[in-house]
Coordinates of C-alpha atoms in Angstrom, one line a residue:
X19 CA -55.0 -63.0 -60.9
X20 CA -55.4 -62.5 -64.8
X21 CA -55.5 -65.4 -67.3
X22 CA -53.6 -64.8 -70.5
X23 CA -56.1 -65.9 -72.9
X24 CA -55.1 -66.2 -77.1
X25 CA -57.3 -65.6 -79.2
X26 CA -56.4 -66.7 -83.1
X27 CA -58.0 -65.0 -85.6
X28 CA -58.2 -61.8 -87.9
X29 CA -61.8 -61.1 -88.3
X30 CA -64.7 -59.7 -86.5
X31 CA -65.6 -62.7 -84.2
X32 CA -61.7 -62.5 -82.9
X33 CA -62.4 -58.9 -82.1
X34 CA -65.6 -59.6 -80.8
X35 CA -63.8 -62.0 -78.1
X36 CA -61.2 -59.8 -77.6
X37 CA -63.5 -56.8 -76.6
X38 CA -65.8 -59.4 -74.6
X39 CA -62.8 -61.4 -72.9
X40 CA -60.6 -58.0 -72.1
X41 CA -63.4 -56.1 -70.1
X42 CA -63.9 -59.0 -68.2
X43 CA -60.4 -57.9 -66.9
X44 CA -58.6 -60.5 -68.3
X45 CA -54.7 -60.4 -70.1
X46 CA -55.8 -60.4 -74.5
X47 CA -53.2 -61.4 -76.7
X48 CA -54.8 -61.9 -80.6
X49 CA -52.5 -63.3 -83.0
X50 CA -53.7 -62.1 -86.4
X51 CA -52.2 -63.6 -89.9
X52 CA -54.4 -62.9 -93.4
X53 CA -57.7 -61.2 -93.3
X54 CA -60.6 -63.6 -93.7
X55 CA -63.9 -63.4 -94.7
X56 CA -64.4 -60.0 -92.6
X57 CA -62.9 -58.6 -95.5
X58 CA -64.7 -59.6 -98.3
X59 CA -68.0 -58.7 -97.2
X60 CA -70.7 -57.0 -99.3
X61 CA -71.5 -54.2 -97.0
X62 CA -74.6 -55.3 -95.2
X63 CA -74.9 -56.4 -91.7
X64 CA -76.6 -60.2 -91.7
X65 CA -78.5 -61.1 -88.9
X66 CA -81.1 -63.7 -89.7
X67 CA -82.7 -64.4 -93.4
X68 CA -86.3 -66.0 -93.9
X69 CA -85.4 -69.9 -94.6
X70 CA -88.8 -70.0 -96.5
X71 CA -88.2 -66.8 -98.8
X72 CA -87.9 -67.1 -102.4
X73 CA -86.1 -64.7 -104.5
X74 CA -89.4 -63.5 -106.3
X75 CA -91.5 -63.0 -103.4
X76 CA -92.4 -59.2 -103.2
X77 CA -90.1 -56.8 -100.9
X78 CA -92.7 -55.5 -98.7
X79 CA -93.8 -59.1 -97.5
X80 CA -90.1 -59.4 -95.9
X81 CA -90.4 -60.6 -92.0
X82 CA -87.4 -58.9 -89.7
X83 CA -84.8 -60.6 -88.2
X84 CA -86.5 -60.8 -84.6
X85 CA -89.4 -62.3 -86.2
X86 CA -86.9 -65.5 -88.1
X87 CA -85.0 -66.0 -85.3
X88 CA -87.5 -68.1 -83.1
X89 CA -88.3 -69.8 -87.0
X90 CA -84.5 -70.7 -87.2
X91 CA -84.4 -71.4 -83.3
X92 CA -87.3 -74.0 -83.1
X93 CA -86.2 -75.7 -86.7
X94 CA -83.2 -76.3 -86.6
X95 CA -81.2 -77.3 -83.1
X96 CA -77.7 -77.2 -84.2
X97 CA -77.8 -73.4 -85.4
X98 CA -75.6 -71.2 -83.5
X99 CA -78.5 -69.3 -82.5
X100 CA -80.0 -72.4 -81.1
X101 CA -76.7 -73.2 -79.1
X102 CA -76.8 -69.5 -77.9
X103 CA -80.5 -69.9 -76.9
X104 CA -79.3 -72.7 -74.4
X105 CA -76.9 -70.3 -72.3
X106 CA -77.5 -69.4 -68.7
X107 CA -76.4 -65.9 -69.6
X108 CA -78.7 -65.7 -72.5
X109 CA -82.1 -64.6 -71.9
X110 CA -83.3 -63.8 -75.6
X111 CA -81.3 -64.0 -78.6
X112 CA -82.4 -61.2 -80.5
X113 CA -81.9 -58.8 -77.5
X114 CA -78.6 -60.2 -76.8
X115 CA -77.7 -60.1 -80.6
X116 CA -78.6 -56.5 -81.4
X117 CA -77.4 -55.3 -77.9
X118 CA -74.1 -57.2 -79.0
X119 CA -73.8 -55.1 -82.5
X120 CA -74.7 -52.6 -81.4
X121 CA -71.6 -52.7 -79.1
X122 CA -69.3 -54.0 -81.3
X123 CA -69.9 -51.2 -84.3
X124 CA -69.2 -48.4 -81.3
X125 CA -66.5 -50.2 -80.2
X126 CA -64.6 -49.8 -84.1
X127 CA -66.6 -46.4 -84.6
X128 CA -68.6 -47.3 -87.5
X129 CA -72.0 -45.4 -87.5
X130 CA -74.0 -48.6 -88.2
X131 CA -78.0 -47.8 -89.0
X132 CA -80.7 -50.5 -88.5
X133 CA -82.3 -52.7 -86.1
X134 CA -84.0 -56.8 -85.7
X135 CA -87.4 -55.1 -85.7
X136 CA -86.8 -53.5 -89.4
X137 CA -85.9 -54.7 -92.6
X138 CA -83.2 -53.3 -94.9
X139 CA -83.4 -54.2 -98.6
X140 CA -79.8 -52.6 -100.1
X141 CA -78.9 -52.7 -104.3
X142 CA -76.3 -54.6 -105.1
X143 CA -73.5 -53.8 -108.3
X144 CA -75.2 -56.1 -110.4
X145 CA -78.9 -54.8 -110.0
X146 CA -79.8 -57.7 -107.3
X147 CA -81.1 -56.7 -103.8
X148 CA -80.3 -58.3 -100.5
X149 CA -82.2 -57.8 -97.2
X150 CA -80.2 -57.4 -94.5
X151 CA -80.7 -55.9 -90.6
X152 CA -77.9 -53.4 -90.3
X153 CA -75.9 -51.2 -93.0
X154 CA -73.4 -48.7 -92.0
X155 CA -74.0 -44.8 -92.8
X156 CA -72.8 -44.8 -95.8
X157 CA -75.5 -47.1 -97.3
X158 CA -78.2 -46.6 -95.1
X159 CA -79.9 -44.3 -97.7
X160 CA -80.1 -47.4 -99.9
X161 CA -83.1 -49.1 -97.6
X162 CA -85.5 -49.4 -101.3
X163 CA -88.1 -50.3 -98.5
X164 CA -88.6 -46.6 -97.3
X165 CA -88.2 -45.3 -100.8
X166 CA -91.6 -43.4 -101.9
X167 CA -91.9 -43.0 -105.7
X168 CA -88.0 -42.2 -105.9
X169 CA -86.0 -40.3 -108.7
X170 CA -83.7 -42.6 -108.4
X171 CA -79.9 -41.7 -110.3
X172 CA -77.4 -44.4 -110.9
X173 CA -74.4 -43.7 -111.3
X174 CA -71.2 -44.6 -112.9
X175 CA -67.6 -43.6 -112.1
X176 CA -64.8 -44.1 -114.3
X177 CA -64.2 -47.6 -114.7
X178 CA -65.5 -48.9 -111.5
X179 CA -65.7 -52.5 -111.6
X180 CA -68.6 -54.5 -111.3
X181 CA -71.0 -51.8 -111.2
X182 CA -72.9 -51.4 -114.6
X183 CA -75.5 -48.3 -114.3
X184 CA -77.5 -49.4 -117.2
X185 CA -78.0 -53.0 -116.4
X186 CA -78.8 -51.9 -112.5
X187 CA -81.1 -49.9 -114.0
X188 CA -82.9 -52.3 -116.2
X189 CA -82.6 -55.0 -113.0
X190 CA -84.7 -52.3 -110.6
X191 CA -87.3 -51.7 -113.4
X192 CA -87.8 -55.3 -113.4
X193 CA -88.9 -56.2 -109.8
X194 CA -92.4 -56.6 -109.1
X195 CA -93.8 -53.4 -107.6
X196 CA -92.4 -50.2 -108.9
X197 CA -93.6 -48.2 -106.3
X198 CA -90.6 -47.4 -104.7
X199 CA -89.2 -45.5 -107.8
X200 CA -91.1 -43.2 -109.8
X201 CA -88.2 -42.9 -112.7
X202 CA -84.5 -44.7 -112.7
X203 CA -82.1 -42.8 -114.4
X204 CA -78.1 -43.6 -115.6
X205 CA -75.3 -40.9 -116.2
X206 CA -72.0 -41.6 -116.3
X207 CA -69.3 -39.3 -114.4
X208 CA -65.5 -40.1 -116.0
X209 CA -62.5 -38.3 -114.5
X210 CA -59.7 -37.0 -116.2
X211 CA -57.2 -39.6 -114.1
X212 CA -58.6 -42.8 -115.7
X213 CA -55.2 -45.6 -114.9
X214 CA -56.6 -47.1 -111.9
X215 CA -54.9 -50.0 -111.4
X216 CA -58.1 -51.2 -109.0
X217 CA -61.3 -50.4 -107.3
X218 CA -59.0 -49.5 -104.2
X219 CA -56.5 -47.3 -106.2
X220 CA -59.8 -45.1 -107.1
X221 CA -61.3 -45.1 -103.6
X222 CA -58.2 -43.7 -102.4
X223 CA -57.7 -41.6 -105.1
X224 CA -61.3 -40.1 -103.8
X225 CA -60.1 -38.9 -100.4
X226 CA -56.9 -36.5 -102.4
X227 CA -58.1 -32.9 -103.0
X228 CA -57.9 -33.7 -106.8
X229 CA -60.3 -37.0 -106.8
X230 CA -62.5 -35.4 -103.9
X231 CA -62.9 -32.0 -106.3
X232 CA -63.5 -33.6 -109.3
X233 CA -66.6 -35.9 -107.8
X234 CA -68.2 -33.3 -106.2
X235 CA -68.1 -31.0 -109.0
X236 CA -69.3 -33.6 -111.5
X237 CA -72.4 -35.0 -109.0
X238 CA -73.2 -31.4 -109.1
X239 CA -73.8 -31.0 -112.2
X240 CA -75.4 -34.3 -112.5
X241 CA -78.4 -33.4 -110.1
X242 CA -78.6 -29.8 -112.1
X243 CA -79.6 -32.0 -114.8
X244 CA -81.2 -34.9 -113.8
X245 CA -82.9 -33.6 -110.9
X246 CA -82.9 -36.8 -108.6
X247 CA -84.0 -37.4 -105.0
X248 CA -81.9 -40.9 -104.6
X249 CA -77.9 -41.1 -106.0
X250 CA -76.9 -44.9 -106.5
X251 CA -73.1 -44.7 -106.8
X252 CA -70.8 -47.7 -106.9
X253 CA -68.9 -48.7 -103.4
X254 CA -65.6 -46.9 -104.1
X255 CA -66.3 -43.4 -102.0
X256 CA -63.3 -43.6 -100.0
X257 CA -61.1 -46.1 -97.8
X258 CA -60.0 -44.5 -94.5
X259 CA -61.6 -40.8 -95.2
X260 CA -64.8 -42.7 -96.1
X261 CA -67.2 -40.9 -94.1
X262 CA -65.5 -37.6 -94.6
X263 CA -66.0 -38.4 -98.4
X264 CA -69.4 -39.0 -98.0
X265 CA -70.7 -36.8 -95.6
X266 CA -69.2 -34.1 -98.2
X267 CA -71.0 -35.8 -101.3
X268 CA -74.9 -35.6 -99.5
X269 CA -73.7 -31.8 -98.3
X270 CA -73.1 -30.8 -102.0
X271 CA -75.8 -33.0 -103.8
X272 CA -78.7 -32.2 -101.0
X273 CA -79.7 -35.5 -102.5
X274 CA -79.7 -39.0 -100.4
X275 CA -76.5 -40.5 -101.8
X276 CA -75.4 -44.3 -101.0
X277 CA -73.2 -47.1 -102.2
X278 CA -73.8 -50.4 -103.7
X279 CA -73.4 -53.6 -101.7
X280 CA -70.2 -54.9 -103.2
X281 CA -68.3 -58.3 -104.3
X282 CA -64.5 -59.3 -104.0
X283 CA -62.7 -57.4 -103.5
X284 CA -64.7 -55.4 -101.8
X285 CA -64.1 -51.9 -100.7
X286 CA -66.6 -52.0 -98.0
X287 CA -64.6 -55.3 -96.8
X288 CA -61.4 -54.0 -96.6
X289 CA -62.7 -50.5 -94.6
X290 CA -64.1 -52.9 -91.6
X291 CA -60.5 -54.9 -91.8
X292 CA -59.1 -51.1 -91.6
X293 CA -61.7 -50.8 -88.4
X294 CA -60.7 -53.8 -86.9
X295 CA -57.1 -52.7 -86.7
X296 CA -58.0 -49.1 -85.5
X297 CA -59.7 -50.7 -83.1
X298 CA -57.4 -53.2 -81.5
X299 CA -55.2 -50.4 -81.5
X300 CA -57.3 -48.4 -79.5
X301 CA -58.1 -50.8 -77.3
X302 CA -54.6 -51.4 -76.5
X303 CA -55.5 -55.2 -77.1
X304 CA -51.9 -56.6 -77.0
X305 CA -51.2 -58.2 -81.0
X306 CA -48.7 -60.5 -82.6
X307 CA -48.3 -61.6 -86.2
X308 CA -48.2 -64.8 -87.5
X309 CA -49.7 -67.9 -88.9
X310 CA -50.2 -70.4 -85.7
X311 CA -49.3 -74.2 -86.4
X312 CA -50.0 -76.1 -84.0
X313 CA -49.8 -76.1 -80.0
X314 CA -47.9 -77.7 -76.9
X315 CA -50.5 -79.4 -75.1
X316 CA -50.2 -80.8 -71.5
X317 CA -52.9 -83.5 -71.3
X318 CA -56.0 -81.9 -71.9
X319 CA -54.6 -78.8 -71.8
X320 CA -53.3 -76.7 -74.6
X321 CA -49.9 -74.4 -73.1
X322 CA -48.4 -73.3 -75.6
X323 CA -48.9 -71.5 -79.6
X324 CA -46.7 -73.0 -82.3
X325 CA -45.8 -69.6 -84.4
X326 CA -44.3 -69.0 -87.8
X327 CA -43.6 -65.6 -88.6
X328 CA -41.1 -64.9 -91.1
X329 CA -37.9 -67.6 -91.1
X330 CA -38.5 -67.9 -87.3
X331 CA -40.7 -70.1 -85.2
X332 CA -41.9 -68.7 -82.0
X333 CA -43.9 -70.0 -78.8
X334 CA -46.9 -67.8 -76.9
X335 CA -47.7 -69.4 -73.7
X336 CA -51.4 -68.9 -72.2
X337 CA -53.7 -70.1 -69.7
X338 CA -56.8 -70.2 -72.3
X339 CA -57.5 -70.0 -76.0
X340 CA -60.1 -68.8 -78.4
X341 CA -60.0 -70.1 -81.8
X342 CA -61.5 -67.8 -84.1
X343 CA -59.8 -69.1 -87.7
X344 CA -63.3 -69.3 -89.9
X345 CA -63.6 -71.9 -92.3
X346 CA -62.2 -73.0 -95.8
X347 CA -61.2 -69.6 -96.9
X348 CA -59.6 -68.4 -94.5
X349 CA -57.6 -71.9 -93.4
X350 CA -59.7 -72.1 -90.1
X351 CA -60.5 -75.8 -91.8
X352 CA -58.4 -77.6 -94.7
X353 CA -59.1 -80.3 -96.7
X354 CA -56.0 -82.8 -96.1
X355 CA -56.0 -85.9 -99.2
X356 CA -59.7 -87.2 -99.4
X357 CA -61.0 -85.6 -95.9
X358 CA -61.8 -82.2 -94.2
X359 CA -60.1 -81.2 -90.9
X360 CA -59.3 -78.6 -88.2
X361 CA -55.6 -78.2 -88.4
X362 CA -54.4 -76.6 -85.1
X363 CA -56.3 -78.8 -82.6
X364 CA -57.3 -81.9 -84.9
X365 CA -61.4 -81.1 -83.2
X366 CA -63.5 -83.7 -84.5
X367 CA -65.9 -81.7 -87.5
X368 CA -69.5 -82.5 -88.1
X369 CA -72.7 -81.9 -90.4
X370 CA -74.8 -81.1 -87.7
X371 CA -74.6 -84.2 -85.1
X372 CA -72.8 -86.2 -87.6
X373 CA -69.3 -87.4 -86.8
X374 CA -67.9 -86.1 -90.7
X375 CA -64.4 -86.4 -89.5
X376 CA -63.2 -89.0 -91.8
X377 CA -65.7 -88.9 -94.1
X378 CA -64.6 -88.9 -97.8
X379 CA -64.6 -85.2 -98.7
X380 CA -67.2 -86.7 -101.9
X381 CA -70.4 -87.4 -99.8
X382 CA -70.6 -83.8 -98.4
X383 CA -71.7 -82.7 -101.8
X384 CA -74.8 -83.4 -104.0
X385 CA -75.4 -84.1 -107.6
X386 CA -77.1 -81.1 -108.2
X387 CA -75.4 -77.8 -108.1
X388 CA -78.3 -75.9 -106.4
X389 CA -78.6 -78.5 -103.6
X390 CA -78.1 -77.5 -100.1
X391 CA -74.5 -79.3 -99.9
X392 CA -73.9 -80.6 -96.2
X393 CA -70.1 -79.4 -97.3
X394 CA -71.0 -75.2 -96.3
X395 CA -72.7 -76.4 -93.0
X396 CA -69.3 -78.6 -91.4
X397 CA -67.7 -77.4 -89.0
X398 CA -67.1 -77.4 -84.7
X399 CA -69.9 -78.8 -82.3
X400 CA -70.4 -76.9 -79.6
X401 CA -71.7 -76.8 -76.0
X402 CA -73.5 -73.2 -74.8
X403 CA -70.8 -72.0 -73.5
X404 CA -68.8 -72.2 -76.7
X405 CA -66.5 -74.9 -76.2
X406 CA -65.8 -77.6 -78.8
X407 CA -67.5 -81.2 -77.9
X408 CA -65.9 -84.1 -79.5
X409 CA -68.6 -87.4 -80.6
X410 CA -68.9 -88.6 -77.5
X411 CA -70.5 -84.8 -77.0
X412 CA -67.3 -84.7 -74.0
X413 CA -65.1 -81.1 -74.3
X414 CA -62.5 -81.5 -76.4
X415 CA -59.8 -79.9 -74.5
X416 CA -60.7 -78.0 -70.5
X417 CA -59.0 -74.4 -71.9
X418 CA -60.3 -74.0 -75.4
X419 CA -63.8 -71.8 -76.8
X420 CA -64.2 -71.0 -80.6
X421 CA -66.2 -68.5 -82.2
X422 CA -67.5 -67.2 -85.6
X423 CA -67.9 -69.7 -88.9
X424 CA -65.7 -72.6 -87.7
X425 CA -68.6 -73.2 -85.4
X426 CA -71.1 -75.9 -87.8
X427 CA -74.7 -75.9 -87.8
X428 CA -75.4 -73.0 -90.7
X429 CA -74.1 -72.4 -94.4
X430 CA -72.7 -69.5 -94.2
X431 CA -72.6 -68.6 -97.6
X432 CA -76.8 -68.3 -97.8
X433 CA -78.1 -68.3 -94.5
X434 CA -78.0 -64.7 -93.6
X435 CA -76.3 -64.8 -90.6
X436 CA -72.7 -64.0 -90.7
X437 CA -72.4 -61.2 -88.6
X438 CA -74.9 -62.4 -86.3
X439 CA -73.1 -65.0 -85.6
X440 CA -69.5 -63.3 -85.9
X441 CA -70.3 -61.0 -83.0
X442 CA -72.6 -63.3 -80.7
X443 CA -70.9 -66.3 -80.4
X444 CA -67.4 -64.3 -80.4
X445 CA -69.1 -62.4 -77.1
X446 CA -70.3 -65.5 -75.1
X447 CA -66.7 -66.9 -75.9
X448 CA -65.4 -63.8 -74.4
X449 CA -67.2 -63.5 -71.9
X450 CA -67.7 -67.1 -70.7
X451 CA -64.5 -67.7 -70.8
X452 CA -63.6 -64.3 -68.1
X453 CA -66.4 -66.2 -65.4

């Protein structure tokens, strides 16, 4: 007999349960309200980065993901890695990590590019790099690792925000070893439809004949001139007809072409929300709308999802439940009068194995602003099978599993790891829970 098993949640670790928890042949249902933080990502694939980097230290001394992950494992215990380590059905992270990406990016069709064993260091809009383990096709070019004595081009479309070739340019020149580029170059390519009303309107705008003409005509006669092996172009080619777009672009350029990483709101963010959808779609992974309140519980189990859609308030019976609801941004926890909380279930939050609960909200911060604030690490403790543990370290409830950033343990803002986490613990919840 199936188990109907919710999962809450709009971003890739719901999905990520979904996927795991439906081929294990059980009854899905994923109630999705606002997109999360799925949505604003940069672009880049995070898996693991060096705690011991520095931001000046040179590119090519960069150790890959597979090698930090036994760093991260041994160093600090309440990591979600470290909780994953401890599973029965977890041999080795990293294999069970990139096996689980790997997965996941076929399963939304998204041509991801990349591996634990290699580093990727992508440009970002403002001239910055970031290293990262996986990109997706469309910035895989971008790796300035594998860039021998480049001719690099950067540039500029229309208004685009956040992406200023000439200060990207000066940024690149700046880094230590110039090797990677033998010249950077800036051009700017305006169009003769100039009201955008955002980055969005002009991606779209892209994929019509008119946008689509007038980009390939002008990056041709941008290489005629410039003659450049590299094209840095800002992370607007395209929303749904991305790839098309950009397939088309390296075609006509015979250059390698690739996007910036991005910030909110961020075009790459919203074409992996657009995935996401396609993909429970195709799936035929049953979804309902709504923001989730609360639940019925029945002892220490939890029966029933309290729904608001609209003027109406609905119930979704089940037999188990994923939480997948993030962290502050996307509501997963709130900050109710002077202390932090989980506001479906009321599960007990910590700062690694400290009870934070009802601790003033004050004494998660520090004075100094570039502190490592214990604020960005709160959130669920977990067993290794992904089930919330209250102080005592006892399950909070016999039918509940969470997954993705509401877990604690990391910061998710700076510790490299978001989709590493997303995907893995979203599997083992999955999964676990279908045994």
């Amino acid at each position: 007999m199936k188990d109907k098993v919710l999962i809450v949640g709009s971003g890739v670790a719901a999905l990520a349960a979904a996927l795991a928890a439906q081929k294990s042949g059980q009854e899905v249902t994923l109630v999705v309200s606002r997109p999360g933080a799925s949505a604003l990502m940069s672009g880049t694939w995070d898996v693991a980065r060096d705690p011991h980097r520095h931001a000046t230290d040179a590119w090519e001394d960069l150790r890959p993901a597979r090698k930090i992950l036994p760093l991260i494992i041994r160093q600090q215990k309440n990591h979600p890695y470290s909780i994953l380590q401890q599973s029965m059905a977890i041999e080795d992270v990293g294999v069970f990590l990139e096996k689980a990406i790997v997965e996941f990016a076929q399963a939304i069709h998204l041509p991801l590019v990349g591996s634990l064993d290699e580093s990727h260091v992508a440009p970002s809009g403002w001239g910055t790099v970031k290293e990262t383990s996986f990109v997706p096709k469309g910035l895989a070019g971008g790796n300035v690792l594998k860039m021998n004595h480049a001719h690099l081009l950067v540039v500029g479309l229309g208004a685009s925000l956040n992406f200023d070739a000439d200060f990207i340019m000066q940024s690149l020149r700046g880094y230590k070893n110039n090797n990677y580029f033998s010249e950077i170059k800036t051009a700017q390519l305006n169009f003769k439809k100039s009201d955008f009303s955002s980055i969005f309107d002009m991606a779209r705008w892209l994929e019509e004949e008119e946008g689509e003409n007038q980009i390939l005509e002008g990056l041709q006669g941008l290489v005629k001139t410039h003659q450049p092996t590299h094209i840095l172009l800002p992370p607007v080619l395209g929303l749904e007809g991305h790839q098309r777009l950009y397939d088309k672009i390296s075609e006509v350029t015979h250059c390698v072409c690739f996007e910036s990483l991005a910030t909110p709101p961020s075009v790459h963010g919203w074409r992996l929300q657009y995935l996401i959808a396609q993909a429970v779609e195709a799936h035929k992974i049953s979804m309902v709308h709504g923001v989730v309140k609360g639940f019925k519980r029945e002892g220490r189990l939890l029966r029933v999802a309290l729904m608001e859609n609209g003027q109406e308030t609905m119930g979704v019976p089940f037999d188990l439940c994923i939480l997948a609801t993030g962290r502050f941004m996307c509501q997963g926890l709130e900050k109710r009068g002077s202390f932090f909380q989980e506001p479906l279930c009321h599960l007990p939050l910590f700062d690694g194995e400290q009870w934070v609960t009802k601790t003033f909200s004050g004494k998660l911060t520090r004075k100094a602003y570039f502190d490592s604030h214990p604020l960005f690490s709160v959130g669920l403790r977990v067993n290794s099978d992904m089930r919330p543990l209250d102080d005592k370290g006892d399950l909070c409830y016999d039918n509940l599993w969470v997954a993705g950033s509401i877990i604690g343990g990391y910061a998710t803002a700076w510790s490299g790891c978001g989709m590493g986490v997303a995907i893995g613990t979203g599997k083992l919840a999955g999964e676990t829970r279908g045994q």
